[in-house]
XYZ file of C-alpha atoms in Angstrom:
681
model
C -13.681 1.766 61.388
C -16.388 1.773 58.801
C -19.908 2.891 59.694
C -22.552 0.341 58.936
C -25.337 1.393 56.596
C -28.695 2.022 58.274
C -31.173 -0.829 58.110
C -33.710 -0.332 55.363
C -37.328 -0.387 56.563
C -40.613 -0.388 54.696
C -41.091 3.322 55.411
C -37.491 4.442 54.663
C -37.559 2.605 51.309
C -40.050 5.261 50.108
C -38.057 8.197 51.409
C -36.465 9.115 48.068
C -39.900 9.311 46.408
C -41.414 11.639 49.089
C -39.550 14.775 48.077
C -41.772 17.596 46.936
C -39.938 17.834 43.568
C -39.014 14.203 43.102
C -41.093 14.029 39.931
C -41.323 16.842 37.387
C -44.512 18.918 37.308
C -44.788 18.869 33.542
C -45.144 15.840 31.306
C -41.906 14.040 30.589
C -41.146 13.237 26.946
C -38.072 11.982 25.107
C -36.942 15.515 24.333
C -36.930 16.744 27.944
C -33.758 17.200 29.958
C -35.284 15.382 32.933
C -36.172 12.301 30.929
C -33.210 10.069 31.964
C -33.510 10.853 35.711
C -37.315 10.548 35.633
C -37.339 7.238 33.806
C -34.770 5.859 36.235
C -36.787 7.111 39.204
C -39.957 5.518 37.883
C -38.151 2.215 37.410
C -36.855 2.442 41.012
C -40.430 3.141 42.192
C -41.731 0.046 40.359
C -38.980 -2.099 41.878
C -39.580 -0.684 45.360
C -43.306 -1.335 45.066
C -42.672 -4.959 44.179
C -40.316 -5.318 47.119
C -42.870 -3.769 49.477
C -45.622 -6.050 48.276
C -43.383 -9.118 48.750
C -42.273 -7.947 52.213
C -45.835 -7.321 53.369
C -46.983 -10.700 52.147
C -44.119 -12.430 53.917
C -44.716 -10.496 57.126
C -48.441 -11.189 57.017
C -47.808 -14.945 56.795
C -45.277 -14.970 59.646
C -46.747 -12.541 62.135
C -48.967 -13.533 65.056
C -51.800 -11.010 64.962
C -53.465 -12.447 68.066
C -50.668 -11.130 70.312
C -51.951 -7.816 71.659
C -48.581 -6.755 73.063
C -46.873 -7.280 69.699
C -49.485 -5.207 67.940
C -49.100 -2.409 70.541
C -45.302 -2.373 70.123
C -45.627 -2.335 66.352
C -48.021 0.651 66.526
C -45.617 2.502 68.825
C -42.649 1.732 66.556
C -44.585 2.834 63.488
C -45.465 6.149 65.134
C -41.848 6.791 66.085
C -40.618 5.929 62.597
C -43.283 8.103 60.987
C -42.326 11.092 63.164
C -38.651 10.585 62.341
C -39.349 10.337 58.601
C -41.610 13.426 58.653
C -38.925 15.449 60.501
C -36.229 14.371 58.023
C -38.485 15.151 55.070
C -39.185 18.644 56.475
C -35.473 19.316 56.903
C -34.722 18.136 53.382
C -37.462 20.364 52.047
C -36.142 23.370 53.951
C -32.514 22.810 52.868
C -33.528 22.279 49.258
C -35.615 25.437 49.276
C -32.799 27.515 50.725
C -30.231 26.131 48.326
C -32.405 26.848 45.281
C -33.738 30.257 46.262
C -33.545 32.799 43.493
C -31.241 35.790 43.502
C -28.559 34.249 45.709
C -25.105 33.934 44.099
C -21.723 34.152 45.758
C -19.332 36.407 43.895
C -15.731 35.883 42.867
C -12.923 36.276 45.363
C -11.076 39.486 44.507
C -7.802 40.656 46.114
C -7.948 43.921 47.973
C -4.731 45.301 46.428
C -4.961 46.301 42.785
C -1.293 45.318 42.288
C -2.182 41.707 43.186
C -5.039 41.266 40.703
C -2.939 40.493 37.578
C -1.082 37.646 39.305
C -4.337 36.481 40.789
C -5.985 36.279 37.356
C -3.039 34.262 35.931
C -3.193 31.892 38.880
C -6.923 31.465 38.321
C -6.491 30.444 34.692
C -3.955 27.831 35.770
C -6.334 26.638 38.459
C -9.098 26.246 35.926
C -6.984 23.784 33.948
C -6.075 21.783 37.021
C -9.673 21.567 38.148
C -10.808 20.005 34.854
C -8.015 17.475 34.803
C -5.456 19.163 32.543
C -1.751 19.441 33.182
C -0.751 23.007 33.987
C 2.508 24.890 33.500
C 3.261 28.547 34.224
C 6.184 30.426 32.725
C 7.069 33.648 34.595
C 10.650 33.950 33.377
C 10.043 36.977 31.178
C 9.626 40.392 32.698
C 6.152 41.799 32.241
C 4.620 38.696 30.690
C 3.233 35.329 31.702
C 2.486 32.153 29.806
C 0.057 29.482 31.044
C 0.082 26.116 29.248
C -2.850 23.759 29.719
C -2.285 20.234 28.369
C -4.580 17.294 27.902
C -4.095 13.929 26.164
C -3.593 15.562 22.780
C -4.872 19.119 23.223
C -2.563 21.957 24.252
C -3.724 25.480 25.065
C -1.123 28.287 25.319
C -2.287 31.534 26.983
C 0.055 34.506 26.813
C -0.445 37.456 29.115
C 1.240 40.852 29.231
C 1.239 43.331 32.112
C 1.007 47.069 31.316
C 2.558 49.089 34.168
C 1.764 52.652 33.035
C 0.393 53.131 36.509
C 2.645 51.266 39.015
C -0.143 51.231 41.600
C -2.629 49.743 39.153
C -1.024 47.383 36.607
C -3.310 46.076 33.888
C -3.242 42.439 32.737
C -4.067 41.826 29.072
C -4.409 38.600 27.105
C -1.841 38.836 24.312
C -2.668 35.564 22.553
C -4.386 32.206 22.913
C -3.298 29.353 20.724
C -4.574 25.796 20.678
C -2.751 22.844 19.193
C -3.494 19.155 18.828
C -0.943 16.396 18.538
C -3.321 14.258 16.468
C -3.329 16.736 13.627
C -0.653 16.369 10.911
C 2.294 18.706 11.213
C 1.874 22.143 9.622
C 3.587 22.141 6.241
C 4.585 25.784 6.700
C 6.264 25.124 9.997
C 9.985 24.502 9.944
C 10.091 22.669 13.261
C 7.070 20.439 12.546
C 4.940 21.688 15.416
C 1.328 20.425 15.542
C -1.250 22.451 13.625
C -3.666 24.692 15.440
C -7.081 23.197 15.901
C -9.121 26.312 15.020
C -8.541 30.000 14.862
C -12.194 30.446 15.795
C -11.587 28.407 18.941
C -8.505 30.498 19.754
C -10.508 33.717 19.448
C -13.357 32.292 21.498
C -11.128 31.253 24.399
C -9.246 34.545 24.255
C -12.493 36.519 24.431
C -13.685 34.542 27.448
C -10.430 34.986 29.394
C -10.304 38.676 28.378
C -13.765 39.377 29.693
C -12.954 37.707 33.038
C -9.734 39.688 33.424
C -11.433 42.942 32.395
C -14.231 42.433 34.945
C -11.757 41.640 37.697
C -9.763 44.806 36.972
C -12.622 47.287 36.877
C -12.927 50.017 39.417
C -14.532 48.870 42.634
C -17.647 50.903 41.938
C -18.214 49.325 38.539
C -16.943 45.792 39.251
C -19.420 42.964 39.810
C -18.120 39.938 41.689
C -21.212 37.991 40.605
C -20.505 38.771 36.983
C -16.894 37.683 37.400
C -18.037 34.436 39.017
C -20.392 33.811 36.106
C -17.567 34.334 33.624
C -15.391 31.959 35.580
C -18.105 29.238 35.529
C -18.484 29.756 31.782
C -14.781 29.233 31.160
C -14.748 26.123 33.368
C -17.623 24.713 31.336
C -15.723 25.408 28.075
C -12.585 23.702 29.379
C -14.575 20.706 30.603
C -16.120 20.347 27.172
C -12.727 20.490 25.477
C -11.402 17.859 27.884
C -14.363 15.654 26.926
C -13.539 16.070 23.236
C -9.876 15.445 24.017
C -10.678 12.128 25.638
C -12.845 11.001 22.722
C -10.327 12.130 20.142
C -7.727 9.855 21.679
C -9.925 6.891 20.751
C -8.934 6.538 17.075
C -11.521 3.861 16.319
C -14.409 6.154 17.297
C -13.686 9.183 15.129
C -10.310 10.340 16.343
C -9.524 13.975 15.551
C -12.961 14.455 13.933
C -14.365 15.214 17.390
C -12.358 18.438 17.267
C -12.431 19.324 13.566
C -15.976 18.309 12.558
C -17.647 21.556 13.580
C -15.047 23.702 11.828
C -15.370 21.514 8.766
C -19.164 21.754 8.434
C -19.431 25.474 9.270
C -18.217 26.770 5.861
C -20.874 24.620 4.168
C -23.614 25.928 6.489
C -22.367 29.492 6.042
C -22.408 29.080 2.282
C -26.070 28.076 2.362
C -26.806 31.051 4.607
C -25.086 33.420 2.167
C -27.154 32.076 -0.750
C -30.400 32.410 1.180
C -29.537 35.944 2.312
C -28.787 37.034 -1.248
C -32.065 35.575 -2.594
C -34.068 37.063 0.273
C -32.609 40.487 -0.279
C -33.282 40.277 -3.985
C -36.954 39.471 -3.358
C -37.292 42.748 -1.435
C -35.051 44.752 -3.765
C -32.683 45.720 -0.910
C -28.885 45.300 -0.664
C -28.999 43.418 2.629
C -31.535 40.873 3.815
C -33.423 41.834 6.999
C -32.402 39.366 9.663
C -35.957 38.617 10.865
C -37.150 37.881 7.297
C -34.147 35.680 6.592
C -34.911 33.557 9.658
C -38.554 33.213 8.617
C -37.754 32.151 5.043
C -34.385 30.376 5.228
C -32.687 28.027 7.566
C -31.404 28.887 11.045
C -28.356 31.138 10.974
C -25.165 29.225 12.006
C -23.061 31.048 14.607
C -19.912 29.090 15.591
C -18.496 29.511 19.058
C -21.275 31.754 20.258
C -21.782 30.484 23.805
C -19.697 27.261 23.832
C -16.841 25.621 21.896
C -19.336 24.405 19.369
C -21.875 25.846 16.936
C -25.203 27.532 17.645
C -28.169 28.234 15.412
C -30.181 31.399 15.631
C -33.655 30.064 14.896
C -36.030 32.991 15.530
C -35.997 36.565 16.703
C -39.035 38.497 17.913
C -40.033 41.848 16.365
C -39.181 43.672 19.651
C -35.732 42.119 19.890
C -35.088 42.798 16.184
C -36.058 46.461 16.672
C -33.780 46.810 19.686
C -30.945 45.238 17.733
C -31.522 47.587 14.782
C -31.447 50.636 17.048
C -28.049 49.520 18.402
C -26.627 48.863 14.956
C -24.637 51.609 13.256
C -25.740 52.276 9.681
C -23.546 51.252 6.738
C -21.347 48.891 8.692
C -19.201 46.716 6.399
C -20.042 43.065 5.991
C -17.284 40.507 6.520
C -16.107 38.556 3.482
C -17.385 35.303 4.973
C -20.623 36.699 6.405
C -24.102 36.531 4.883
C -25.456 39.808 3.495
C -27.794 40.666 6.392
C -28.660 44.098 7.768
C -27.027 43.307 11.115
C -23.315 42.360 10.959
C -22.660 38.925 12.344
C -19.971 40.228 14.734
C -22.406 42.684 16.310
C -25.137 40.069 16.347
C -22.932 37.642 18.309
C -21.953 40.378 20.765
C -25.640 41.163 21.346
C -26.640 37.513 21.783
C -23.930 36.908 24.358
C -25.481 39.575 26.625
C -29.198 38.979 26.216
C -31.545 36.083 25.380
C -34.922 37.869 25.501
C -37.002 37.338 22.398
C -34.521 35.062 20.629
C -34.474 31.294 20.183
C -31.035 29.725 19.969
C -30.194 26.056 19.632
C -26.690 24.928 20.482
C -25.138 21.713 19.123
C -22.841 19.996 21.605
C -21.769 16.600 22.777
C -23.486 15.390 25.930
C -24.236 12.248 27.869
C -27.514 10.679 26.889
C -29.605 7.653 27.815
C -32.028 5.360 26.119
C -34.790 7.781 26.970
C -33.225 10.241 24.530
C -31.425 8.132 21.980
C -32.619 7.318 18.486
C -30.503 5.176 16.288
C -28.857 6.842 13.280
C -30.038 4.009 11.077
C -33.652 5.134 11.591
C -33.194 8.306 9.547
C -34.700 8.453 6.058
C -33.423 11.653 4.400
C -34.643 10.658 0.941
C -38.319 10.387 2.014
C -38.538 13.066 4.688
C -40.625 16.180 3.991
C -38.232 18.210 6.117
C -36.064 20.128 5.694
C -37.329 22.282 2.842
C -35.188 24.519 0.625
C -37.433 27.333 -0.600
C -34.558 29.793 -1.088
C -31.697 27.504 -1.978
C -32.928 24.409 -3.847
C -29.340 23.589 -4.778
C -28.597 22.922 -1.097
C -31.075 20.040 -0.974
C -28.218 17.595 -1.474
C -26.154 18.943 1.421
C -25.845 16.555 4.358
C -23.273 15.691 6.960
C -23.164 12.936 9.578
C -21.486 13.790 12.866
C -19.000 11.364 14.423
C -20.680 8.784 16.672
C -19.486 6.401 19.380
C -20.014 2.663 19.205
C -22.872 1.743 21.558
C -20.888 -0.713 23.630
C -20.718 1.050 27.008
C -24.163 2.232 28.033
C -22.736 4.021 31.087
C -20.505 6.278 28.934
C -22.830 6.932 26.028
C -22.444 10.345 24.406
C -24.329 11.816 21.499
C -24.719 15.107 19.709
C -27.491 17.098 21.297
C -29.392 20.157 20.110
C -29.985 22.146 23.270
C -32.609 24.949 23.601
C -31.935 25.815 27.244
C -28.424 27.285 27.110
C -27.155 24.509 29.335
C -30.104 24.687 31.722
C -29.988 28.481 32.207
C -33.306 29.069 30.429
C -36.539 27.220 29.908
C -37.069 25.495 26.599
C -39.575 26.248 23.857
C -43.317 25.750 24.359
C -44.418 23.324 21.651
C -47.771 21.955 20.610
C -48.318 18.216 20.370
C -48.575 18.193 16.571
C -45.217 19.941 16.182
C -43.625 17.577 18.714
C -44.841 14.779 16.485
C -43.306 16.509 13.466
C -39.974 16.720 15.284
C -40.165 13.049 16.204
C -40.752 12.146 12.573
C -37.646 14.101 11.618
C -35.370 12.176 13.975
C -37.194 8.814 13.883
C -39.389 8.502 10.735
C -40.120 4.762 11.250
C -40.837 5.069 14.961
C -44.215 6.718 14.612
C -45.423 9.123 17.261
C -46.465 6.587 19.853
C -44.522 8.115 22.750
C -45.846 11.606 22.285
C -49.390 10.395 21.566
C -49.419 8.248 24.702
C -48.395 11.204 26.839
C -51.029 13.429 25.227
C -53.818 10.918 25.990
C -52.950 11.300 29.696
C -52.684 15.054 29.490
C -56.096 15.506 27.910
C -57.786 14.510 31.157
C -55.957 16.864 33.485
C -53.611 19.450 32.037
C -54.414 22.274 29.669
C -53.435 23.102 26.107
C -50.131 24.359 24.860
C -51.598 27.886 24.916
C -52.096 27.547 28.695
C -48.483 26.468 29.016
C -47.451 29.585 27.058
C -49.764 32.258 28.452
C -50.650 30.929 31.883
C -47.888 28.500 32.986
C -48.317 28.938 36.738
C -52.031 28.238 36.878
C -53.320 24.669 36.965
C -56.797 25.737 35.749
C -57.377 25.551 32.004
C -59.721 28.290 30.800
C -61.653 27.739 27.631
C -60.907 31.240 26.374
C -58.566 34.162 26.991
C -59.366 37.843 26.538
C -57.206 40.874 25.965
C -57.677 44.524 25.170
C -55.426 45.609 22.320
C -54.886 49.374 22.001
C -53.296 50.976 18.942
C -50.066 52.748 19.904
C -51.006 55.647 17.609
C -54.778 55.475 18.224
C -55.488 54.493 14.628
C -58.576 52.499 15.638
C -60.738 51.810 18.715
C -59.490 49.268 21.228
C -59.803 45.681 20.054
C -61.513 43.247 22.448
C -59.576 40.080 21.565
C -61.122 36.732 22.451
C -58.814 33.736 21.993
C -60.251 30.230 21.945
C -57.736 27.882 23.522
C -57.102 24.848 21.273
C -57.666 21.380 22.672
C -54.114 20.278 22.065
C -51.597 19.419 24.811
C -48.309 21.233 25.118
C -44.739 20.283 25.977
C -41.468 22.080 26.843
C -38.837 21.254 24.200
C -35.423 21.263 25.838
C -32.900 19.121 23.948
C -32.897 16.613 21.100
C -30.239 14.057 20.079
C -29.247 14.467 16.441
C -26.991 12.681 14.001
C -26.969 14.736 10.772
C -27.197 18.318 9.663
C -30.420 17.568 7.794
C -31.999 16.505 11.073
C -30.943 19.822 12.603
C -32.434 21.779 9.695
C -35.683 19.843 9.854
C -36.040 20.230 13.632
C -35.330 23.985 13.522
C -37.911 24.458 10.800
C -40.591 23.074 13.123
C -39.293 25.121 16.065
C -39.248 28.264 13.920
C -42.916 27.836 13.080
C -43.850 27.365 16.692
C -41.765 30.356 17.818
C -43.439 32.571 15.202
C -46.868 31.588 16.550
C -45.734 31.977 20.171
C -44.412 35.476 19.656
C -47.681 36.579 18.054
C -49.681 35.414 21.090
C -47.198 36.960 23.483
C -47.784 40.323 21.814
C -50.831 40.938 24.061
C -51.571 40.585 27.761
C -54.083 37.760 28.041
C -56.425 37.106 30.928
C -58.634 34.002 31.440
C -62.164 34.825 30.400
C -64.344 35.811 33.334
C -61.582 37.430 35.408
C -61.129 41.167 35.814
C -58.944 42.445 32.989
C -58.045 45.529 31.002
C -61.467 45.659 29.389
C -62.715 47.439 32.507
C -60.572 50.436 31.429
C -63.249 51.157 28.778
C -66.261 52.445 30.752
C -69.691 51.120 29.840
C -71.929 53.481 27.861
C -75.374 53.581 29.481
C -76.629 56.705 27.691
C -79.546 56.655 25.319
C -78.733 56.627 21.614
C -79.175 59.955 19.816
C -80.197 60.880 16.299
C -76.657 61.995 15.552
C -75.296 58.571 16.490
C -77.874 56.854 14.307
C -76.919 59.085 11.410
C -73.207 58.292 12.040
C -73.976 54.540 11.892
C -75.833 54.941 8.614
C -73.096 57.041 7.093
C -70.243 54.764 8.296
C -68.559 57.411 10.459
C -69.573 55.960 13.838
C -66.623 54.965 16.005
C -67.476 52.135 18.410
C -66.026 51.963 21.927
C -64.514 48.570 21.231
C -64.246 46.216 18.270
C -64.802 42.522 19.133
C -62.255 40.194 17.513
C -62.371 36.436 17.818
C -58.947 34.733 17.498
C -58.620 31.069 16.429
C -55.646 28.751 16.004
C -56.626 26.143 13.404
C -55.404 22.644 14.195
C -52.931 21.062 11.858
C -54.370 18.115 9.878
C -52.995 14.678 10.804
C -50.396 13.191 8.512
C -49.393 9.625 7.743
C -45.984 8.736 9.105
C -44.856 6.849 6.023
C -46.977 7.890 3.058
C -47.893 11.532 3.716
C -45.004 13.338 1.954
C -46.769 16.531 0.994
C -45.271 19.658 2.573
C -46.989 20.446 5.838
C -48.960 23.684 5.914
C -47.429 26.459 7.984
C -48.941 27.734 11.244
C -51.930 30.012 10.904
C -53.834 32.416 13.067
C -57.391 33.467 12.079
C -59.156 36.628 13.330
C -62.802 37.539 12.709
C -64.418 40.894 13.433
C -67.565 42.766 12.307
C -67.575 44.773 9.111
C -67.542 48.526 9.500
C -70.994 50.062 9.661
C -73.253 50.399 7.764
C -72.053 47.182 6.107
C -73.134 43.952 7.843
C -71.212 40.725 7.988
C -67.813 39.576 9.190
C -64.219 40.246 8.202
C -61.950 37.198 8.363
C -58.199 37.700 8.368
C -55.863 34.732 8.038
C -52.141 35.165 8.745
C -49.931 32.225 7.757
C -46.229 31.576 7.981
C -45.229 31.055 4.307
C -41.547 30.857 3.484
C -42.350 31.371 -0.208
C -43.611 34.931 0.388
C -41.103 37.818 0.258
C -41.500 38.508 3.994
C -42.159 34.944 5.051
C -45.801 35.838 5.912
C -49.019 35.472 3.892
C -52.156 37.496 4.730
C -55.609 36.737 3.340
C -58.659 38.946 3.945
C -62.242 37.991 3.293
C -64.727 40.831 3.483
C -63.475 44.265 4.485
C -65.340 46.242 1.819
C -63.373 49.332 0.798
C -60.165 48.365 2.563
C -57.223 50.004 0.731
C -54.431 48.107 2.479
C -52.328 46.083 0.058
C -51.125 42.542 0.897
C -47.571 43.863 1.105
C -48.581 46.483 3.654
C -50.447 43.988 5.795
C -47.484 41.594 5.652
C -45.238 44.413 6.830
C -47.604 45.167 9.692
C -47.466 41.544 10.790
C -43.693 41.448 10.396
C -43.346 44.360 12.798
C -45.432 42.687 15.522
C -48.864 44.076 14.669
C -50.612 40.820 13.814
C -53.164 41.037 16.649
C -53.960 44.642 15.702
C -54.462 43.906 12.009
C -58.270 43.781 12.373
C -58.190 47.341 13.674
C -55.963 48.495 10.822
C -58.337 46.949 8.271
C -61.292 48.593 10.070
C -59.594 51.997 9.984
C -58.841 51.726 6.254
C -62.280 50.478 5.370
C -65.172 52.180 3.561
C -66.070 55.552 5.028
C -62.895 55.915 7.100
C -62.202 59.444 8.208
C -58.771 58.643 9.690
């Protein structure tokens, strides 16, 4: 017996819109993950509003409002319905809050007996394949070894295990080999039996590494084993298999790309890697070093391609902060050999990938993958204009300007099953995206849709300008709805080279957005987008180098006690001789706005992001010192520094660029002051 659906009332029709998080708190734009759901919800709200208006008009025309008893019953019914709806809403809010509370994760089920763990791990791998819709076969006929075969429509994955029984009470399961094959590929010419060719040795190694890490975590001693970590590794492997099943289904449709859905990433990676090798060589030559520093290469060249980093696709390392780069350098052994296919960078790619798999602090990674999209995301491939676009640029490798590649696309016939290549900045939703200013969001939109203008982003910004703050507020003060006009911070030199700097940042009047994912069609679009993101990340990391407080609130400046004593003759003489050391040096920080550009006819290269700092000259000289720090990919370190004023400063441009490169941009005014005329330091 089927249960009848509850009768829809005027009040219950609004129930889905009354949830506390029904609509996102931040502005929704085409490059937000929540765009499809939010657009659909807004359309439902419009339709529901029209239905409510029609129902109320109909009811008003039919009801007899002179009947006192009818009105009393309606009031009573409304009160009961409202109480019921309020109770249901409170329960939904409580359940939602409990289900989403942070720090709660159920770990992996682990057998109590160590002798049962190897068989358990083998069974889990087989269960993974079954759960994602693959056919599963286990071969246990050989003593001390297992084979699990996962089969899709054309994809076959063979996983070979061996059991080491040196300790009979604690056998150890190891992954001997993982091999993928695809029936759509032509037979291997070197194979005598004509078996299908392997899809990718990189994919084989990636899957083997994921299964090995899961088995290793499961077989650790109880004191060192983490069931939460094992569960996380299991979820990762399930996501990888689901993605391969998606590609397998698309590859079986020969008219929509066929085997290219599997082979396209492996085919384009050697080209991308070749460009990275050229840029690394030129960057190292500009600094007269054998290997290019990774942080400088990312500032000057294109994003570093890293295939099969976190998913069965390709990722792009876009930016790394000075702190993360230093931590990575400290963990790198000197004089490590460079792989034959790796760019000449100071951190080997293998060690870099191992580091990035365990941490994401201070790095910006974009992952290219196939995902379901909607009209809120999608831009047509025909809208791209690579011949007229100002991005990407090729400062280090002009010969690569002709490189391009179009990824396989589906025919747009079935809107419900529309997939597209997406550049994701959230690691599949695990992290927040990148804080972007409105002008750089416009620049990204012009990369993916040159003829579309920036109407969508501009329309959103017009609304934001009345209520929300700037992109600096979104970066420095995301949890506060108030938008201060200025921020202050006390910057102290780690080695006490100069007095504390009283930084005063003027917040720009420019809205901000969270960039999460972007649909792309060509490799040139990816390069162009990541150039814009790199510039924004460079500026974001500079601002995050200090602890900012809204002006007017108690902050670190109170750590410097006020000097209420009367000035002495010795202090006056120190001021006149230039040896007086002030308690604090005031520094005003500005972020110049980018000039507007014409969508069609402004083809000049856009100026890089800039930060300007002004501070007083060192006594007895009067006036101001203005320091401009600009991201410039044509400079040897990717940074250009200009100083106006600063009489007697003996810092060279190369030294100041190196200071900025190492994260000392906000302290540069103090370094210039310390090296100025009359310095005794």
